[in-house]
Amino acid sequence: ATLPRTLRRKEMLGIRMAAIVQLLGSCAAAFLVRDFRTQLVGSPFLHGGTRAARSPYCSASLAVTSVTAAEAATLFGRLSEKSLYLDAAVGACCHSACSDCEWRLPDGGYRFDILHAARPKWVPCYILRDFRDERGSHQPQWIKALFSQPDEPINRQDFDAALQQMPFNMPMGPKGTIKAEQSDLSPATLGAFWNWLAGDAPLLTSQTMRERLQDMSLDTDRLGAIGEGPDAVDWKGFAKALGAPPFERW
C-alpha cells in the first residue's frame, strides 16, 4: 500500500511542477537565456579575443525577440556601407604578395587602411575616423542619420523615424532581393533592433550603439585594426544577433 501512495505523491508532484513550469516557463526561459547571453556578449571566450565583456542592458526581450532574414536585411541595407576605414598608419601597398612588404601579416594576409566593396557590406563600428591626409575621413551613415549631435542621445520615437528615413540599398550577404519600395521597416523589426541596442532604456547614445554593434561582430579579433574593438559587423553577425537565420532564402 505504501508503494502506490508514494507513486501517487510523485505523480501529483509532477503535475504541480508541470503547471508551475507552464505558468512561469516563458519568463524564466527568457531570463535564463538573457542571463547566458549577458555573460557571453563581447566575451573573449565567445569570440576568441581579449576584450572584457561589457554589461548589457537588462531586458529579457533581447533573448526572445527575433526577425526574419528579409526583415533583418531591411535594416542592414540602411546601415551598411561600401567603405570601411581601418588603420591610418598603413601606407601604400600594391597587394602583390611581395615577400618583404611591411604590411603583410604572419598568416599571409595584409593590413589595410581602407576597404572597399562593390555593394554595401559592412556596418562601421566607429563614430569617426579621420586620417588627416589625402585619404580624408569617414563618419558612418548611421551616425549622421541618428545622431546629428553625436554627444546627444536619441529617444525611441526619433530613432524609429530617423531609421525609417534612411535610404535602403540592397546589401551584400542576404540570400534574397528587396526593392527599395518594399524596404519599409516593420514595427517588429524596429522593436527588435532597439531591444538589442538599448533594452528597456528610454534613450540611446552613439557610444552605446557603437558598442552594441561591435557585440554583433563575429570577428575573432576583438581588438580591431587600431585597438578600439571590432571595426565593423557584416551580414552574418548582424542577422544572427537579431535572431534571423543569415542563410535563409526568400
PDB file of C-alpha atoms in Angstrom, residues 5 19 28 31 59 76 81 152 174 212 225 247:
ATOM      1  CA  ARG A   5       0.777   6.012  -2.287  1.00  0.00           C
ATOM      2  CA  ALA A  19       1.818  23.547 -14.040  1.00  0.00           C
ATOM      3  CA  ALA A  28      12.075  32.000 -16.721  1.00  0.00           C
ATOM      4  CA  PHE A  31      15.613  35.345 -18.121  1.00  0.00           C
ATOM      5  CA  SER A  59      15.897  43.291 -20.952  1.00  0.00           C
ATOM      6  CA  PHE A  76      21.215  46.045 -42.799  1.00  0.00           C
ATOM      7  CA  GLU A  81      28.311  50.791 -46.388  1.00  0.00           C
ATOM      8  CA  GLU A 152      23.306  63.786 -27.522  1.00  0.00           C
ATOM      9  CA  PRO A 174      21.395  38.336 -47.662  1.00  0.00           C
ATOM     10  CA  ARG A 212      26.306  47.048 -29.209  1.00  0.00           C
ATOM     11  CA  ALA A 225      42.625  47.447 -36.546  1.00  0.00           C
ATOM     12  CA  PHE A 247      21.430  31.980 -44.904  1.00  0.00           C
TER      13      PHE A 247
END
